[in-house]
Amino acid sequence: KQPINSEIYNVAGADSLPSRISLRIRRKIFYQLCRLVDLHQQQTVLDVGVTTDKSHRESNYFEAWFPYKKRITAHSNQDAVWLEHDYPGLRFVHSDGREMPFPDASFDLVFSSAVLEHVGSFENQENFLRECCRVSRHHVFLTTPNRWHPLELHTALPLLHWLPKPTHRRLLKIFGLSALAKEETLNLLDAQTLRTMCHNIGIADFKIFRVFFLGFPSNLLLYINIAKNNRIRFEKKLNLGK
């Protein structure tokens, strides 16, 4: 699958109100990660889904805020090799997140922010989550916008995304947002969908946290502890498909 231009994910301009809101939300997300995981102890870290975007402060915030740049492997289907220059010691790998070129249990922490909703169908999203778990040794921390928040920050449109997905996509085309109307570009999730994905791939030990905006949960944070019992169940699920 060909990479999609990151500009279509940022309808709002840099330093616009939606961009500043997104930055504030992502600070809350990063603080939650710090509460769950001792970042100082993570010797190998994978950030799945970095972007080519340089204009928005909220883009690639993990690389900006994680203190040990040399421990980071940044991964994307977009060409973001410039991160190696901006963060000396960081390694960039260009490939598809649904089939990553890393051995099992390669990283202490696998992090992915606001990527899952952009990888396509439910099956693609499940494969993406499975890959994140496969290459993790200890922790997976994944975020995605909550479909049931009244405001959809990709489009800055309220409530339309509560409609059935085919109807929502038709309306996005009418509003001139044809790129975001495609399932492979934007497929919003809710907490129940995340739970279903975890159960389907054999993950039993997981937690879903929420970040709030305007009094409603705007972002879902999925934390998975890749413990021994999880790894055994997960590997059994993988073998079922062989």
PDB file of N, CA and C in Angstrom, residues 192-229:
ATOM      1  N   GLN A 192     -15.200  -0.164  22.679  1.00  0.00           N
ATOM      2  CA  GLN A 192     -15.624  -1.547  22.475  1.00  0.00           C
ATOM      3  C   GLN A 192     -14.865  -2.190  21.318  1.00  0.00           C
ATOM      4  N   THR A 193     -14.606  -1.427  20.277  1.00  0.00           N
ATOM      5  CA  THR A 193     -13.841  -1.961  19.147  1.00  0.00           C
ATOM      6  C   THR A 193     -12.425  -2.326  19.587  1.00  0.00           C
ATOM      7  N   LEU A 194     -11.811  -1.489  20.414  1.00  0.00           N
ATOM      8  CA  LEU A 194     -10.475  -1.811  20.920  1.00  0.00           C
ATOM      9  C   LEU A 194     -10.502  -3.094  21.753  1.00  0.00           C
ATOM     10  N   ARG A 195     -11.523  -3.247  22.584  1.00  0.00           N
ATOM     11  CA  ARG A 195     -11.636  -4.471  23.394  1.00  0.00           C
ATOM     12  C   ARG A 195     -11.774  -5.698  22.491  1.00  0.00           C
ATOM     13  N   THR A 196     -12.595  -5.581  21.471  1.00  0.00           N
ATOM     14  CA  THR A 196     -12.797  -6.699  20.553  1.00  0.00           C
ATOM     15  C   THR A 196     -11.495  -7.091  19.869  1.00  0.00           C
ATOM     16  N   MET A 197     -10.733  -6.106  19.432  1.00  0.00           N
ATOM     17  CA  MET A 197      -9.449  -6.390  18.788  1.00  0.00           C
ATOM     18  C   MET A 197      -8.506  -7.125  19.738  1.00  0.00           C
ATOM     19  N   CYS A 198      -8.428  -6.647  20.964  1.00  0.00           N
ATOM     20  CA  CYS A 198      -7.539  -7.295  21.943  1.00  0.00           C
ATOM     21  C   CYS A 198      -7.953  -8.750  22.162  1.00  0.00           C
ATOM     22  N   HIS A 199      -9.229  -8.999  22.340  1.00  0.00           N
ATOM     23  CA  HIS A 199      -9.693 -10.366  22.556  1.00  0.00           C
ATOM     24  C   HIS A 199      -9.421 -11.237  21.328  1.00  0.00           C
ATOM     25  N   ASN A 200      -9.614 -10.669  20.146  1.00  0.00           N
ATOM     26  CA  ASN A 200      -9.412 -11.439  18.920  1.00  0.00           C
ATOM     27  C   ASN A 200      -7.981 -11.910  18.739  1.00  0.00           C
ATOM     28  N   ILE A 201      -7.022 -11.105  19.185  1.00  0.00           N
ATOM     29  CA  ILE A 201      -5.616 -11.500  19.001  1.00  0.00           C
ATOM     30  C   ILE A 201      -5.031 -12.167  20.249  1.00  0.00           C
ATOM     31  N   GLY A 202      -5.885 -12.410  21.253  1.00  0.00           N
ATOM     32  CA  GLY A 202      -5.437 -13.175  22.407  1.00  0.00           C
ATOM     33  C   GLY A 202      -4.820 -12.360  23.518  1.00  0.00           C
ATOM     34  N   ILE A 203      -5.075 -11.062  23.552  1.00  0.00           N
ATOM     35  CA  ILE A 203      -4.540 -10.206  24.612  1.00  0.00           C
ATOM     36  C   ILE A 203      -5.565 -10.119  25.742  1.00  0.00           C
ATOM     37  N   ALA A 204      -5.177 -10.563  26.921  1.00  0.00           N
ATOM     38  CA  ALA A 204      -6.089 -10.568  28.061  1.00  0.00           C
ATOM     39  C   ALA A 204      -5.803  -9.426  29.040  1.00  0.00           C
ATOM     40  N   ASP A 205      -4.542  -9.062  29.188  1.00  0.00           N
ATOM     41  CA  ASP A 205      -4.137  -8.060  30.180  1.00  0.00           C
ATOM     42  C   ASP A 205      -3.959  -6.717  29.476  1.00  0.00           C
ATOM     43  N   PHE A 206      -5.022  -5.910  29.464  1.00  0.00           N
ATOM     44  CA  PHE A 206      -4.941  -4.591  28.848  1.00  0.00           C
ATOM     45  C   PHE A 206      -5.832  -3.633  29.622  1.00  0.00           C
ATOM     46  N   LYS A 207      -5.554  -2.345  29.455  1.00  0.00           N
ATOM     47  CA  LYS A 207      -6.360  -1.304  30.078  1.00  0.00           C
ATOM     48  C   LYS A 207      -6.623  -0.213  29.058  1.00  0.00           C
ATOM     49  N   ILE A 208      -7.800   0.383  29.134  1.00  0.00           N
ATOM     50  CA  ILE A 208      -8.152   1.503  28.278  1.00  0.00           C
ATOM     51  C   ILE A 208      -8.359   2.733  29.163  1.00  0.00           C
ATOM     52  N   PHE A 209      -7.566   3.756  28.903  1.00  0.00           N
ATOM     53  CA  PHE A 209      -7.690   5.027  29.615  1.00  0.00           C
ATOM     54  C   PHE A 209      -8.290   6.064  28.668  1.00  0.00           C
ATOM     55  N   ARG A 210      -8.750   7.157  29.239  1.00  0.00           N
ATOM     56  CA  ARG A 210      -9.391   8.202  28.442  1.00  0.00           C
ATOM     57  C   ARG A 210      -8.822   9.573  28.785  1.00  0.00           C
ATOM     58  N   VAL A 211      -8.668  10.387  27.750  1.00  0.00           N
ATOM     59  CA  VAL A 211      -8.327  11.792  27.915  1.00  0.00           C
ATOM     60  C   VAL A 211      -9.571  12.605  27.565  1.00  0.00           C
ATOM     61  N   PHE A 212      -9.874  13.608  28.382  1.00  0.00           N
ATOM     62  CA  PHE A 212     -11.122  14.353  28.218  1.00  0.00           C
ATOM     63  C   PHE A 212     -10.888  15.732  27.603  1.00  0.00           C
ATOM     64  N   PHE A 213     -11.821  16.135  26.768  1.00  0.00           N
ATOM     65  CA  PHE A 213     -11.847  17.478  26.191  1.00  0.00           C
ATOM     66  C   PHE A 213     -13.301  17.922  26.097  1.00  0.00           C
ATOM     67  N   LEU A 214     -13.599  19.131  26.601  1.00  0.00           N
ATOM     68  CA  LEU A 214     -14.965  19.652  26.644  1.00  0.00           C
ATOM     69  C   LEU A 214     -15.898  18.746  27.449  1.00  0.00           C
ATOM     70  N   GLY A 215     -15.325  18.064  28.437  1.00  0.00           N
ATOM     71  CA  GLY A 215     -16.132  17.229  29.319  1.00  0.00           C
ATOM     72  C   GLY A 215     -16.432  15.844  28.802  1.00  0.00           C
ATOM     73  N   PHE A 216     -15.960  15.514  27.601  1.00  0.00           N
ATOM     74  CA  PHE A 216     -16.187  14.200  27.002  1.00  0.00           C
ATOM     75  C   PHE A 216     -14.847  13.520  26.726  1.00  0.00           C
ATOM     76  N   PRO A 217     -14.795  12.186  26.768  1.00  0.00           N
ATOM     77  CA  PRO A 217     -13.541  11.499  26.423  1.00  0.00           C
ATOM     78  C   PRO A 217     -13.221  11.663  24.939  1.00  0.00           C
ATOM     79  N   SER A 218     -12.127  12.347  24.665  1.00  0.00           N
ATOM     80  CA  SER A 218     -11.755  12.655  23.279  1.00  0.00           C
ATOM     81  C   SER A 218     -10.789  11.639  22.691  1.00  0.00           C
ATOM     82  N   ASN A 219      -9.982  11.015  23.545  1.00  0.00           N
ATOM     83  CA  ASN A 219      -8.969  10.075  23.071  1.00  0.00           C
ATOM     84  C   ASN A 219      -8.953   8.832  23.947  1.00  0.00           C
ATOM     85  N   LEU A 220      -8.759   7.696  23.305  1.00  0.00           N
ATOM     86  CA  LEU A 220      -8.657   6.416  23.994  1.00  0.00           C
ATOM     87  C   LEU A 220      -7.197   5.991  24.016  1.00  0.00           C
ATOM     88  N   LEU A 221      -6.726   5.582  25.184  1.00  0.00           N
ATOM     89  CA  LEU A 221      -5.340   5.164  25.356  1.00  0.00           C
ATOM     90  C   LEU A 221      -5.343   3.686  25.721  1.00  0.00           C
ATOM     91  N   LEU A 222      -4.819   2.871  24.859  1.00  0.00           N
ATOM     92  CA  LEU A 222      -4.777   1.424  25.079  1.00  0.00           C
ATOM     93  C   LEU A 222      -3.391   1.046  25.584  1.00  0.00           C
ATOM     94  N   TYR A 223      -3.349   0.520  26.809  1.00  0.00           N
ATOM     95  CA  TYR A 223      -2.083   0.045  27.385  1.00  0.00           C
ATOM     96  C   TYR A 223      -2.125  -1.464  27.518  1.00  0.00           C
ATOM     97  N   ILE A 224      -1.114  -2.120  26.963  1.00  0.00           N
ATOM     98  CA  ILE A 224      -1.017  -3.578  27.016  1.00  0.00           C
ATOM     99  C   ILE A 224       0.290  -3.964  27.685  1.00  0.00           C
ATOM    100  N   ASN A 225       0.172  -4.802  28.697  1.00  0.00           N
ATOM    101  CA  ASN A 225       1.334  -5.364  29.374  1.00  0.00           C
ATOM    102  C   ASN A 225       1.627  -6.720  28.738  1.00  0.00           C
ATOM    103  N   ILE A 226       2.730  -6.790  28.006  1.00  0.00           N
ATOM    104  CA  ILE A 226       3.071  -8.041  27.321  1.00  0.00           C
ATOM    105  C   ILE A 226       3.745  -8.972  28.335  1.00  0.00           C
ATOM    106  N   ALA A 227       2.926  -9.501  29.220  1.00  0.00           N
ATOM    107  CA  ALA A 227       3.418 -10.433  30.231  1.00  0.00           C
ATOM    108  C   ALA A 227       3.472 -11.841  29.642  1.00  0.00           C
ATOM    109  N   LYS A 228       4.022 -12.783  30.393  1.00  0.00           N
ATOM    110  CA  LYS A 228       4.197 -14.142  29.875  1.00  0.00           C
ATOM    111  C   LYS A 228       2.873 -14.761  29.451  1.00  0.00           C
ATOM    112  N   ASN A 229       1.832 -14.601  30.280  1.00  0.00           N
ATOM    113  CA  ASN A 229       0.553 -15.224  29.923  1.00  0.00           C
ATOM    114  C   ASN A 229      -0.053 -14.589  28.680  1.00  0.00           C
TER     115      ASN A 229
END
